[in-house]
Tab-separated table of C-alpha atoms and ligand atoms in Angstrom:
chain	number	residue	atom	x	y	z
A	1412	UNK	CA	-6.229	-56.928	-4.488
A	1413	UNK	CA	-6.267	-54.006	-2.457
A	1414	UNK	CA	-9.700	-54.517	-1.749
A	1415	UNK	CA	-11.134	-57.095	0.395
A	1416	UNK	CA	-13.539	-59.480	-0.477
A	1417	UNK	CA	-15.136	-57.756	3.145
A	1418	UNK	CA	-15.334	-54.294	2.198
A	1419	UNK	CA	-16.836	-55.426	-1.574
A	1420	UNK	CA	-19.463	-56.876	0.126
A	1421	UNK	CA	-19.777	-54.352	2.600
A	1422	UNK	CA	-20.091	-51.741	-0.191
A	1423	UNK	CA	-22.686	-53.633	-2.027
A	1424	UNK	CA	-24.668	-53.937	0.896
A	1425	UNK	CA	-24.491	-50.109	1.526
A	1426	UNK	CA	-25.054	-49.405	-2.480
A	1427	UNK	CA	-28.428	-51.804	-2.001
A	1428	UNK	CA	-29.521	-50.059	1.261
A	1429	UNK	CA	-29.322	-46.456	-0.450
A	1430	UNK	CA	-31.185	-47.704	-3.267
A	1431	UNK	CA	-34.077	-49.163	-1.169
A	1432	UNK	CA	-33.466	-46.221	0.628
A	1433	UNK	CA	-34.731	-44.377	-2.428
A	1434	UNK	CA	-37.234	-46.601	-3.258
A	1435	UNK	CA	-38.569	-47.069	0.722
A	1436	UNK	CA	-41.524	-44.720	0.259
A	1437	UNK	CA	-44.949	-46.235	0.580
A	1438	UNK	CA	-47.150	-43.480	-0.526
A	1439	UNK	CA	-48.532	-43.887	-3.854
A	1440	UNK	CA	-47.346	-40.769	-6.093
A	1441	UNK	CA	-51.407	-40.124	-7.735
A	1442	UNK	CA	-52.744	-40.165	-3.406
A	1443	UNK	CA	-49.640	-37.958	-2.722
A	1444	UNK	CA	-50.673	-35.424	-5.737
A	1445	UNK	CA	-54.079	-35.426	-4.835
A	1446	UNK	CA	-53.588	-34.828	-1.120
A	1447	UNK	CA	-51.311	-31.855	-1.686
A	1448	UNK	CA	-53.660	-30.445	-4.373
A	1449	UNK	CA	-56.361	-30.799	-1.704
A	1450	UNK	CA	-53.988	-28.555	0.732
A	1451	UNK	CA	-52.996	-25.975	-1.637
A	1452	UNK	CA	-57.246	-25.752	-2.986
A	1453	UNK	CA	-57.580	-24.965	0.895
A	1454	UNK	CA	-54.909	-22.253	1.018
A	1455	UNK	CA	-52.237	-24.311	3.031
A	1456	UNK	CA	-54.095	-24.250	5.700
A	1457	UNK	CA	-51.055	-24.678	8.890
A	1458	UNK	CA	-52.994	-27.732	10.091
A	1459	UNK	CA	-51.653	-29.150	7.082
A	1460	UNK	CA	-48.106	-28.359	6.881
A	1461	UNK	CA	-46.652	-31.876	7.740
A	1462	UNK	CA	-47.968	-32.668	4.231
A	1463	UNK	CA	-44.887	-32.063	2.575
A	1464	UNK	CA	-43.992	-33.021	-1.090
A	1465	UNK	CA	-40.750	-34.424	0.008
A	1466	UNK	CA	-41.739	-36.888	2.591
A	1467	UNK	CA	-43.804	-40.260	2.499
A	1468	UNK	CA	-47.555	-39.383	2.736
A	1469	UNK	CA	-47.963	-43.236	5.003
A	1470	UNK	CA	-45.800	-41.484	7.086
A	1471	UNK	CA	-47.532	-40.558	10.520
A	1472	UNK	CA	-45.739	-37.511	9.930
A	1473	UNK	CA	-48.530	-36.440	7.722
A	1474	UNK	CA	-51.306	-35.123	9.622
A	1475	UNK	CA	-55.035	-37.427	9.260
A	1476	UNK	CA	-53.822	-39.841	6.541
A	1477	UNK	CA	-53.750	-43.563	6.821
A	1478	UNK	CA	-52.736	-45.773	4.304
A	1479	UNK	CA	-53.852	-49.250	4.084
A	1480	UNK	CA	-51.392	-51.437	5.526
A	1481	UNK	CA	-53.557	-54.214	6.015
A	1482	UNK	CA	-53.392	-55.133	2.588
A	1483	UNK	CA	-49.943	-53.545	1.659
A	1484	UNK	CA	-51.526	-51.401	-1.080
A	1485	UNK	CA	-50.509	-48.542	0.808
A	1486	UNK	CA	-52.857	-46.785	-0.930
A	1487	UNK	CA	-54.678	-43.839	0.895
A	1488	UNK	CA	-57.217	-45.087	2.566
A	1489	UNK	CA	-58.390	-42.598	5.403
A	1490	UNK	CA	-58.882	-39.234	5.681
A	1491	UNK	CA	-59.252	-37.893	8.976
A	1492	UNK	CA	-59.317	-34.022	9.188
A	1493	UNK	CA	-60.241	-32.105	12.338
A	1494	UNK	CA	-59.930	-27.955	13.263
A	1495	UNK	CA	-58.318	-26.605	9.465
A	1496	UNK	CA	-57.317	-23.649	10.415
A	1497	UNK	CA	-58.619	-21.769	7.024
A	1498	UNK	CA	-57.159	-18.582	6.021
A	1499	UNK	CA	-60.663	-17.601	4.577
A	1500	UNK	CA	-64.148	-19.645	3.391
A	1501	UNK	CA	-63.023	-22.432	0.685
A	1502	UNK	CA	-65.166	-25.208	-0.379
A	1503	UNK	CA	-64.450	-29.233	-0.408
A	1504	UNK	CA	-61.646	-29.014	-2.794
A	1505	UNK	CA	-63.000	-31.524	-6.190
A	1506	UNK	CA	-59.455	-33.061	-5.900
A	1507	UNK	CA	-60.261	-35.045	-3.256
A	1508	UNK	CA	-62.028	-37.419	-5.341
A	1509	UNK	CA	-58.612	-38.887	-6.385
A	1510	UNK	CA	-58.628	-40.047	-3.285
A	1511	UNK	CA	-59.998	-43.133	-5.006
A	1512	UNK	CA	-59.396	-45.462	-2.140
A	1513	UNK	CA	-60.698	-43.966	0.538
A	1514	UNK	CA	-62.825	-45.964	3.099
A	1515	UNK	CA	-63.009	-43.228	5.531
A	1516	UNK	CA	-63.351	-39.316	5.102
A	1517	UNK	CA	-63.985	-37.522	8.070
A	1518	UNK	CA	-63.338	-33.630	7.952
A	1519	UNK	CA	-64.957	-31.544	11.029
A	1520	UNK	CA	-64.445	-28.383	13.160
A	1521	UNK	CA	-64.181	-26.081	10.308
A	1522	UNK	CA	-66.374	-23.600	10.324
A	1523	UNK	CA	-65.043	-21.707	7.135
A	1524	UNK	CA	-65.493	-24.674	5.144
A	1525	UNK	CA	-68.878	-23.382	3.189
A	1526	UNK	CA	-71.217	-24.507	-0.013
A	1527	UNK	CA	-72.438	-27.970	-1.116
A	1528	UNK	CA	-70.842	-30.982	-0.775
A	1529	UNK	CA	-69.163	-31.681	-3.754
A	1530	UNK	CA	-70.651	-34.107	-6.246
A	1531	UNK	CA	-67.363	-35.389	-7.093
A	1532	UNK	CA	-67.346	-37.209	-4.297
A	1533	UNK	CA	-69.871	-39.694	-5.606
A	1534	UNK	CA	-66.012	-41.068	-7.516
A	1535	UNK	CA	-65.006	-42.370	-3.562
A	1536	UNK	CA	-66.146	-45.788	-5.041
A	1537	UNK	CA	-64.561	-47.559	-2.075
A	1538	UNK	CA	-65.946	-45.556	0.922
A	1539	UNK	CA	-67.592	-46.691	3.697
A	1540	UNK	CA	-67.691	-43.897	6.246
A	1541	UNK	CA	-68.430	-40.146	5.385
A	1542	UNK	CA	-68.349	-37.918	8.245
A	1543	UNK	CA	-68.739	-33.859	7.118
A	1544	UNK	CA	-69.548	-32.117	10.763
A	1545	UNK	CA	-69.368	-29.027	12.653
A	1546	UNK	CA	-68.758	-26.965	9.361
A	1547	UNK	CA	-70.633	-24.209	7.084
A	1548	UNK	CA	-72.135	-26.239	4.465
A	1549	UNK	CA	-74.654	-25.545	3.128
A	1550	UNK	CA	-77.176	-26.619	0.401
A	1551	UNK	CA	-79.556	-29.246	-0.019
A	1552	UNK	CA	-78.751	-33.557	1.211
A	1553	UNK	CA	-77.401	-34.660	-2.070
A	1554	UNK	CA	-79.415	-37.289	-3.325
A	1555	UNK	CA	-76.075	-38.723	-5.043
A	1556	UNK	CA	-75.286	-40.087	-1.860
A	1557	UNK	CA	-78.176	-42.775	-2.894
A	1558	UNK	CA	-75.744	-43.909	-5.728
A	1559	UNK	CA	-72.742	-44.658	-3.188
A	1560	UNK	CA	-73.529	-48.744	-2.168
A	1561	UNK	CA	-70.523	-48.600	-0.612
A	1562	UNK	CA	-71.847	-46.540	2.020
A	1563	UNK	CA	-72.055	-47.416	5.605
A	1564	UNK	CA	-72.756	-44.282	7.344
A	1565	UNK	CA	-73.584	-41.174	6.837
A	1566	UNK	CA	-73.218	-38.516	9.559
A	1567	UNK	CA	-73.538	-34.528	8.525
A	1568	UNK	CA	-74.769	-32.951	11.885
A	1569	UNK	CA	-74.067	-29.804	12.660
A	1570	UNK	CA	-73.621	-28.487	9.361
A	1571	UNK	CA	-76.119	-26.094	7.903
A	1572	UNK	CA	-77.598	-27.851	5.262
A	1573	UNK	CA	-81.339	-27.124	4.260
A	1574	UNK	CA	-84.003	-28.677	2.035
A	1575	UNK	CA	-85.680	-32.090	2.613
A	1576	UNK	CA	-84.137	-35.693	3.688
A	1577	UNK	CA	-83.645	-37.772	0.229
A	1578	UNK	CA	-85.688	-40.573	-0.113
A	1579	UNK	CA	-83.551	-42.244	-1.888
A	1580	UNK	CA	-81.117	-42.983	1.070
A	1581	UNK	CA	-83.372	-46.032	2.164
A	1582	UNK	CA	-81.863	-48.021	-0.991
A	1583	UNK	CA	-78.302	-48.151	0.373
A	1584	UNK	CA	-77.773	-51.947	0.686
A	1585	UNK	CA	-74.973	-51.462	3.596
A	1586	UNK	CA	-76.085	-48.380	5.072
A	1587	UNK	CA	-75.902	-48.547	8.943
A	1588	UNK	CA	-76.746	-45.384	10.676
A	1589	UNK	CA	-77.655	-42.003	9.494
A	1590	UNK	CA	-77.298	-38.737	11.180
A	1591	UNK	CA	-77.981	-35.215	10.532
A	1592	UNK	CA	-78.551	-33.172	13.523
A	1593	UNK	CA	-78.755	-30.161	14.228
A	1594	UNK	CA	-78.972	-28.289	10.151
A	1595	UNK	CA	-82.076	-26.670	9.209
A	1596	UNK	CA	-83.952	-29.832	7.174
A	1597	UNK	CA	-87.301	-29.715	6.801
A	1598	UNK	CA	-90.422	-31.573	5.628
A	1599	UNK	CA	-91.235	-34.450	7.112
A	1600	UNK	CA	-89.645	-37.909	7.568
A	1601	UNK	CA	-89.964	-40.111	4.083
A	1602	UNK	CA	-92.369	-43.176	4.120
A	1603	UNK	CA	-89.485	-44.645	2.437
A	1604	UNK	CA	-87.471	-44.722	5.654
A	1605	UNK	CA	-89.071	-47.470	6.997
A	1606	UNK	CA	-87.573	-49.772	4.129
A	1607	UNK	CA	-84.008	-49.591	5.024
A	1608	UNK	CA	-81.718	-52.808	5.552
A	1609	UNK	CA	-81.852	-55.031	8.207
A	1610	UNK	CA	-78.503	-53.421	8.895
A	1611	UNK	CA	-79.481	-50.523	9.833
A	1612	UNK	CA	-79.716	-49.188	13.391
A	1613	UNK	CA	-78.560	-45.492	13.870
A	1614	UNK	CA	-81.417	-42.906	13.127
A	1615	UNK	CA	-80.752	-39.607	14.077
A	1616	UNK	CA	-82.400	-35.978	12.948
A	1617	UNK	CA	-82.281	-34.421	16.126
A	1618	UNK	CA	-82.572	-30.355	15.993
A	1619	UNK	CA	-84.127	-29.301	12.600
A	1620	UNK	CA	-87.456	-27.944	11.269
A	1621	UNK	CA	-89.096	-31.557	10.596
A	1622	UNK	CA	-92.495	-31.421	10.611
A	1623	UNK	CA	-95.656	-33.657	9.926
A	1624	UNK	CA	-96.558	-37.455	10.982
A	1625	UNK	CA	-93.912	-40.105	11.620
A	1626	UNK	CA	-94.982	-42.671	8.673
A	1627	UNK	CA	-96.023	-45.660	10.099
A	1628	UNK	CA	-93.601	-47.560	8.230
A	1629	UNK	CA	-91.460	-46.905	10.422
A	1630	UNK	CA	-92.971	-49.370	12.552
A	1631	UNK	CA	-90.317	-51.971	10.609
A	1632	UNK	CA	-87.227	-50.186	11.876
A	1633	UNK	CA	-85.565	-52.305	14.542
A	1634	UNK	CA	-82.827	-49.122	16.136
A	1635	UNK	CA	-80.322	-49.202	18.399
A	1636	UNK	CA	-80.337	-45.301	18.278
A	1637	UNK	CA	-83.082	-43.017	17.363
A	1638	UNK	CA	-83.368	-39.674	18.249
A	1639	UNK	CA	-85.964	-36.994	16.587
A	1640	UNK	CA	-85.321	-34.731	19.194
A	1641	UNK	CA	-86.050	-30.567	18.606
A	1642	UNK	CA	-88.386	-30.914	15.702
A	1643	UNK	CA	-91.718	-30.605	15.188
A	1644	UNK	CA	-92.962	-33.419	14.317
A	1645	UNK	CA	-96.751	-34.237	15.153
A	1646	UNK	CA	-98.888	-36.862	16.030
A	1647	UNK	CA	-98.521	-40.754	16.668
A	1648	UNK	CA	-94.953	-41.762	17.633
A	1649	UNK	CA	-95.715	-45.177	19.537
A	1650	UNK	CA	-94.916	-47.465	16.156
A	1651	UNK	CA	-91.413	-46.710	16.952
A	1652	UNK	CA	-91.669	-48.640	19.893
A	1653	UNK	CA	-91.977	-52.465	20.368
A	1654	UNK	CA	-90.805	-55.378	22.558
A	1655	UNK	CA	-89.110	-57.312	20.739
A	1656	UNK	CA	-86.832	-54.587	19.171
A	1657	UNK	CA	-83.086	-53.875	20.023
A	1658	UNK	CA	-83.592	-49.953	21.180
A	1659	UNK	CA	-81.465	-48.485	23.645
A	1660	UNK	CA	-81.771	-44.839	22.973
A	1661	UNK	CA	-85.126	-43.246	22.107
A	1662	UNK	CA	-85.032	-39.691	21.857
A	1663	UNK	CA	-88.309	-37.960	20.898
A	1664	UNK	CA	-88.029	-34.480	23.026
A	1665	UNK	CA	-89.231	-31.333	22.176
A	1666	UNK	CA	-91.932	-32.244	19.188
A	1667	UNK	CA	-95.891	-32.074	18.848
A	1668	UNK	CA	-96.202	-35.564	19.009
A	1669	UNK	CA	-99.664	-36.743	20.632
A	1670	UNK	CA	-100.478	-40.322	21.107
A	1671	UNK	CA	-101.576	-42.818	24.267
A	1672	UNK	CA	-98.325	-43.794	26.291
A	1673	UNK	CA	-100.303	-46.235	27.994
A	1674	UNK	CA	-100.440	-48.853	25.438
A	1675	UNK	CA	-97.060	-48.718	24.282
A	1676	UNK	CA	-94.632	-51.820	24.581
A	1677	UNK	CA	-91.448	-50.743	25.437
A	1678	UNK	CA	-87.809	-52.628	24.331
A	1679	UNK	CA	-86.406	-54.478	27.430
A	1680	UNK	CA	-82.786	-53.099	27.110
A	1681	UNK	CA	-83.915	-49.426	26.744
A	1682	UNK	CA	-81.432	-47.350	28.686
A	1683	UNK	CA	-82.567	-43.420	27.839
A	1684	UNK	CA	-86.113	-42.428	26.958
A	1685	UNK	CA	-86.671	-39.158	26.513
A	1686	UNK	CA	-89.896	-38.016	25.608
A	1687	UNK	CA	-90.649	-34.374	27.297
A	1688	UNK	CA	-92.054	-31.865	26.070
A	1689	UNK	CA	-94.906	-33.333	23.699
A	1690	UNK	CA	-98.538	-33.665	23.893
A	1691	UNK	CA	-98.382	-37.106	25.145
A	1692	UNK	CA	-101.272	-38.623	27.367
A	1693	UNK	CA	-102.377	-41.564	28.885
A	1694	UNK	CA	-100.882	-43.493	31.393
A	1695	UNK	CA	-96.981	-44.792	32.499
A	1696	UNK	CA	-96.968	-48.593	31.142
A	1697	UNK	CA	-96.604	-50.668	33.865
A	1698	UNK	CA	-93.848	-52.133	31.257
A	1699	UNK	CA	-91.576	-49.396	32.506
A	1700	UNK	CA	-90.815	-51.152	35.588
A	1701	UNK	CA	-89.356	-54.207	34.265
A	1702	UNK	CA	-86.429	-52.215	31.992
A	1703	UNK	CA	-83.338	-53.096	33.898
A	1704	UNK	CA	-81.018	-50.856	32.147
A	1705	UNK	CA	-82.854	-47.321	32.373
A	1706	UNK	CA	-80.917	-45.260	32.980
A	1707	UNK	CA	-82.139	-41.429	31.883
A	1708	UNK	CA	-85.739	-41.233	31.923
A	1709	UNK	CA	-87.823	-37.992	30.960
A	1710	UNK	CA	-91.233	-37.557	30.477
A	1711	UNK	CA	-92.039	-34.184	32.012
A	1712	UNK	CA	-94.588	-31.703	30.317
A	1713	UNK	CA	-96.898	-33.621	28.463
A	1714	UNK	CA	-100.434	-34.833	29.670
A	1715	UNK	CA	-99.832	-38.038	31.080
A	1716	UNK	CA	-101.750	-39.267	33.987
A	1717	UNK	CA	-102.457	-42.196	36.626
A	1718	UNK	CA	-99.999	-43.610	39.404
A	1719	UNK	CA	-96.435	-43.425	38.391
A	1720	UNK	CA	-96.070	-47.633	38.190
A	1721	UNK	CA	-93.865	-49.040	41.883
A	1722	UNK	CA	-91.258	-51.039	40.877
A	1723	UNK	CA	-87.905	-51.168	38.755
A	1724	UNK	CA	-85.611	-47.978	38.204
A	1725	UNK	CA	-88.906	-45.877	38.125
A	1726	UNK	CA	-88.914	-43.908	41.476
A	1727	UNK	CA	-84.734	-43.492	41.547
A	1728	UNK	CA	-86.178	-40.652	38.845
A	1729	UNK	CA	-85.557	-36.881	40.145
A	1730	UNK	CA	-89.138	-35.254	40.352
A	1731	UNK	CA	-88.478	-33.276	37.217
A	1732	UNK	CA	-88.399	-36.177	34.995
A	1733	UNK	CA	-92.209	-36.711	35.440
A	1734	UNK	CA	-92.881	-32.760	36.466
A	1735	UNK	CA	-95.613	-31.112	34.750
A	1736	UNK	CA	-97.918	-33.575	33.659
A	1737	UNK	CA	-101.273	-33.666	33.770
A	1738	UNK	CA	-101.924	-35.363	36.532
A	1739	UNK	CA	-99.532	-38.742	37.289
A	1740	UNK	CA	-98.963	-39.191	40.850
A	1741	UNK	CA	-96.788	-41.358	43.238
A	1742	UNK	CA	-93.554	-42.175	44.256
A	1743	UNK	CA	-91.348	-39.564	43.331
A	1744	UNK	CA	-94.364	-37.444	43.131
A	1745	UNK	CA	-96.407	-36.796	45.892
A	1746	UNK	CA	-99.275	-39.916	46.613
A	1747	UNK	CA	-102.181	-40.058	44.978
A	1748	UNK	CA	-104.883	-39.312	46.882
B	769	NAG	C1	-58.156	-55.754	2.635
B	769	NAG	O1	-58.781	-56.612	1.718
B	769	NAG	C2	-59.934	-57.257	2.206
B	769	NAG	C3	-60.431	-58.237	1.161
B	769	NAG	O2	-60.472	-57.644	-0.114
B	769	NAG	C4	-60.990	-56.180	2.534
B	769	NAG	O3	-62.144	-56.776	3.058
B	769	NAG	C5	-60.410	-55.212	3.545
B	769	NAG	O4	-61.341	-54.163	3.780
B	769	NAG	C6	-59.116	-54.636	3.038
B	769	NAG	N1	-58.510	-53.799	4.070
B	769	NAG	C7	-58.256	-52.510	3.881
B	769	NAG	C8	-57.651	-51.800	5.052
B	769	NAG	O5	-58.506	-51.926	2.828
B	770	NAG	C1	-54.069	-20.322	12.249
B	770	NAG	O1	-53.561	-19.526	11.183
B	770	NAG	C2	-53.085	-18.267	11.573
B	770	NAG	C3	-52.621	-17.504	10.338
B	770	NAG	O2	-53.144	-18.023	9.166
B	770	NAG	C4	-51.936	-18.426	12.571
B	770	NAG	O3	-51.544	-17.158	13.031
B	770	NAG	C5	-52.409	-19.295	13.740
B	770	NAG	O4	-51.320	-19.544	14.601
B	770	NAG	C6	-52.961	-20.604	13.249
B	770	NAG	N1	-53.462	-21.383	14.364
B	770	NAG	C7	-53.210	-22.682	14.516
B	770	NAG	C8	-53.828	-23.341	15.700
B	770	NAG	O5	-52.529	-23.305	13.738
B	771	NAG	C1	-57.247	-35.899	-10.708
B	771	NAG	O1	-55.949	-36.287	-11.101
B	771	NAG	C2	-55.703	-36.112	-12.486
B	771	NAG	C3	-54.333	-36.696	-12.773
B	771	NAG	O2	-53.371	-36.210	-11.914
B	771	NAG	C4	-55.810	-34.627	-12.818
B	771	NAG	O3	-55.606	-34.444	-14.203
B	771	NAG	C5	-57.179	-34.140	-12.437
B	771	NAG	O4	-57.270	-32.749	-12.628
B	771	NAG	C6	-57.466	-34.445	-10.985
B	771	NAG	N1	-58.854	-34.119	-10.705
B	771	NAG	C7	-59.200	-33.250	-9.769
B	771	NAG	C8	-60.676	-33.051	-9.617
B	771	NAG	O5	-58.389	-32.668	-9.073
B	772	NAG	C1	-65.651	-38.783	-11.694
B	772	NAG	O1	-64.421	-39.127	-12.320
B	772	NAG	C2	-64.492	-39.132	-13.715
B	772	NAG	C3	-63.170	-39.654	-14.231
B	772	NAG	O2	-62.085	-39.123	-13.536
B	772	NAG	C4	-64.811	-37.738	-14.199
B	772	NAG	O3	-64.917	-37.719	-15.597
B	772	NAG	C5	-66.142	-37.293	-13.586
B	772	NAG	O4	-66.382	-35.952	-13.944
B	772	NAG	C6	-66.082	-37.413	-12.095
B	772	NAG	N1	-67.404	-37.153	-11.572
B	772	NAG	C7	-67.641	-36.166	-10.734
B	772	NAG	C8	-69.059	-36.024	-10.300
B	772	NAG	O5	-66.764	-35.439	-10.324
B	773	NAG	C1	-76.512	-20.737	6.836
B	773	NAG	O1	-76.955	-20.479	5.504
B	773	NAG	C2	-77.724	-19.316	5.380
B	773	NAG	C3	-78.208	-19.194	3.948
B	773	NAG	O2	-77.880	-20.283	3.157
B	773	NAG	C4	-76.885	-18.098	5.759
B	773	NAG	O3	-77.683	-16.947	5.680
B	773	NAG	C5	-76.397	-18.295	7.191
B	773	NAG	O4	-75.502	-17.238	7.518
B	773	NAG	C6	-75.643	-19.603	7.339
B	773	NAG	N1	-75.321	-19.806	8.734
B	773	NAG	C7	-74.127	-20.222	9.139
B	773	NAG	C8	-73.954	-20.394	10.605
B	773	NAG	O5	-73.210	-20.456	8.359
B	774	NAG	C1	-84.242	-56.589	16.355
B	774	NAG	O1	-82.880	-57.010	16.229
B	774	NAG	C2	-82.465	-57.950	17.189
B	774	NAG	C3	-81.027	-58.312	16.984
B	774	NAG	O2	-80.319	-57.349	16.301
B	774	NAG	C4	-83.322	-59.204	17.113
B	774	NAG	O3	-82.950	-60.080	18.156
B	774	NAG	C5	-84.792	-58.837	17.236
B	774	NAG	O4	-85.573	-59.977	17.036
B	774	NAG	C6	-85.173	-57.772	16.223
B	774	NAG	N1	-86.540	-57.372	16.469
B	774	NAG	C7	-87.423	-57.129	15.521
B	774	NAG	C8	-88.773	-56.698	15.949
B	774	NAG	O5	-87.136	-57.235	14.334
B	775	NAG	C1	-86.649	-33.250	32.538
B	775	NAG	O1	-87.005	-32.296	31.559
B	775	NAG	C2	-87.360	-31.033	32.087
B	775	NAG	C3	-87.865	-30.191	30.921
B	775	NAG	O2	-86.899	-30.011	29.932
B	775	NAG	C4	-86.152	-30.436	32.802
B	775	NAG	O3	-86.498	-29.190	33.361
B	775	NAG	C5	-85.707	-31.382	33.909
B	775	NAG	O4	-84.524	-30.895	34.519
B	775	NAG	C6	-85.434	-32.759	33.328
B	775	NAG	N1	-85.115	-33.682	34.389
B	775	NAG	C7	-84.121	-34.564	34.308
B	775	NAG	C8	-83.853	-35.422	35.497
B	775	NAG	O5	-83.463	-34.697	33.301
């Protein structure tokens, strides 16, 4: 035999690696189609050029995909697109609902990304986390977004979407947080809102055209994060408040809202409160002093009154946080005479 039983072995063991070799890519061929159909709808934008037909899309080669290794499906299962740099204005490509196992699906930064978000997204059956920021959509909230149980959070600040906030969105059985700051939404805030899970505890609308009362329903909301901030929004705002909830962040700046301070029990691990800028009056609760964590504290122009209460974080305060009021007094102020 001129050849050794070493070398047959040795060759078989090279045949078998080339084969694997040729088998060894991960990405599944339907993600890969639909991920390159999503770059060429865009106009290959250069951001994208890593995603090459030739190569394995679970690669981190390819730019903002993630494949679920976890599970060894390998299937596509996040999407994470920042700063396309788009030839021209395109829309969300439809082909990335055969995505189908997406969890996450975050595309921001791109300003020439423009109309409505794309009903066929409502076909992302498995995802969790839809972030669509910092771009030119525009259009109504779709109230498809009610049909997605899936959901977890929904963030589509800084967009430029219009119309009203869906109702509907307070039936999502997983949904945790919500944001849309800074479009142009208006109306005012659905009495529905105040029937989302006990899950929920992100709340954010900050910098639209909101308008009218904040339903008392909201009263049931127990947030970590709520911020209203740059609206104009009216009235009674003190049901968002209450000791025994989990608030850190209460952002209410910039509204109409008119209602007595005084009375108002505040969280005990509230860290920022920021409510300047309203119509507010009555006195500082003497509650204020006993939050250990404050941290960023405004209250300026509005028409509170009284002593500013001794004690706690309250007179570490610059001046301007309690500036322009109509007439509180004290330490940081000057005394009360
Ligand atoms: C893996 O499967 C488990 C159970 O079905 C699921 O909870 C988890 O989210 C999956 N992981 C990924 C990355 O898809
Ligand atoms: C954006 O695209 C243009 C041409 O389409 C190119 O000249 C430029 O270098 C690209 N910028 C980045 C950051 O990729
Ligand atoms: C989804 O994939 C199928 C099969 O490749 C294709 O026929 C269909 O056009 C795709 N849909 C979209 C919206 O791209
Ligand atoms: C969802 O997918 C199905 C099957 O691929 C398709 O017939 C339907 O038009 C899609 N829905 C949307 C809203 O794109
Ligand atoms: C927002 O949309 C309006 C009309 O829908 C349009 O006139 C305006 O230019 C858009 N603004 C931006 C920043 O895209
Ligand atoms: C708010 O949630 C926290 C824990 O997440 C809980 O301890 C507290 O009792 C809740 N408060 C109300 C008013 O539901
Ligand atoms: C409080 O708000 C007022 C009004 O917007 C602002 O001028 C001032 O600088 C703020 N103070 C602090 C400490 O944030």
């Amino acid at each position: 035999m001129w050849m050794s039983r070493l070398s047959m072995v040795l060759l078989i063991v090279i045949f078998a690696l080339t084969l694997t070799g040729s088998l060894s890519e991960l990405c599944n061929p339907q993600d890969k189609k639909a991920l390159l159909e999503f770059k060429k709808d865009l106009g290959n934008p250069t951001t994208l050029s890593s995603w090459q037909p030739n190569t394995d899309c679970c690669d981190p080669e390819w730019y903002g995909v993630l494949c679920d290794t976890d599970n060894k499906t390998y299937r596509v299962n996040q999407l994470y697109v920042t700063d396309l740099n788009l030839s021209h204005t395109y829309h969300i490509p439809s082909s990335i609902s055969n995505l189908s196992y997406l969890n996450l699906l975050y595309l921001t930064t791109t300003p020439n990304l423009v109309g409505q978000i794309p009903s066929s997204i409502v076909n992302l059956t498995k995802l969790h986390y839809l972030y669509i920021t910092r771009t030119g959509l525009s259009g109504h909230i779709p109230r498809f977004l009610s049909q997605m149980k899936t959901i977890v959070t929904i963030d589509l600040s800084y967009n430029n979407l219009s119309g009203t906030l869906p109702p509907s969105l307070s039936s999502l059985p997983n949904l945790q947080g919500l944001a849309f700051d800074c479009n142009r939404i208006k109306g005012s805030i659905p009495v529905s809102y105040g029937s989302f899970s006990a899950k929920f505890t992100a709340l954010t609308l900050s910098r639209n055209r909101l308008t009218g009362e904040i339903p008392a329903t909201l009263a049931k909301l127990n947030l970590t994060f709520m911020d209203l901030s740059l609206n104009k929004l009216e009235g009674d705002a003190s049901v968002l408040f209450g000791k025994d909830k989990n608030t850190q962040e209460m952002n209410l700046a910039k509204n109409l809202l008119e209602f007595d301070f005084g009375n108002v029990e505040l969280p005990k691990d509230l860290e920022r409160l920021d409510i300047r800028n309203n119509r507010i009056y009555g006195t500082l609760p003497a509650g204020l002093t006993a939050l250990k964590y404050l941290s960023r504290f405004n209250v300026s122009y509005n028409n509170l009154c009284g002593e500013i209460p001794q004690g706690g974080n309250l007179q570490k305060f610059d001046k301007s946080s309690y500036a322009h009021n109509e007439c509180l007094c004290g330490s940081p102020l000057p005394s009360c005479t």
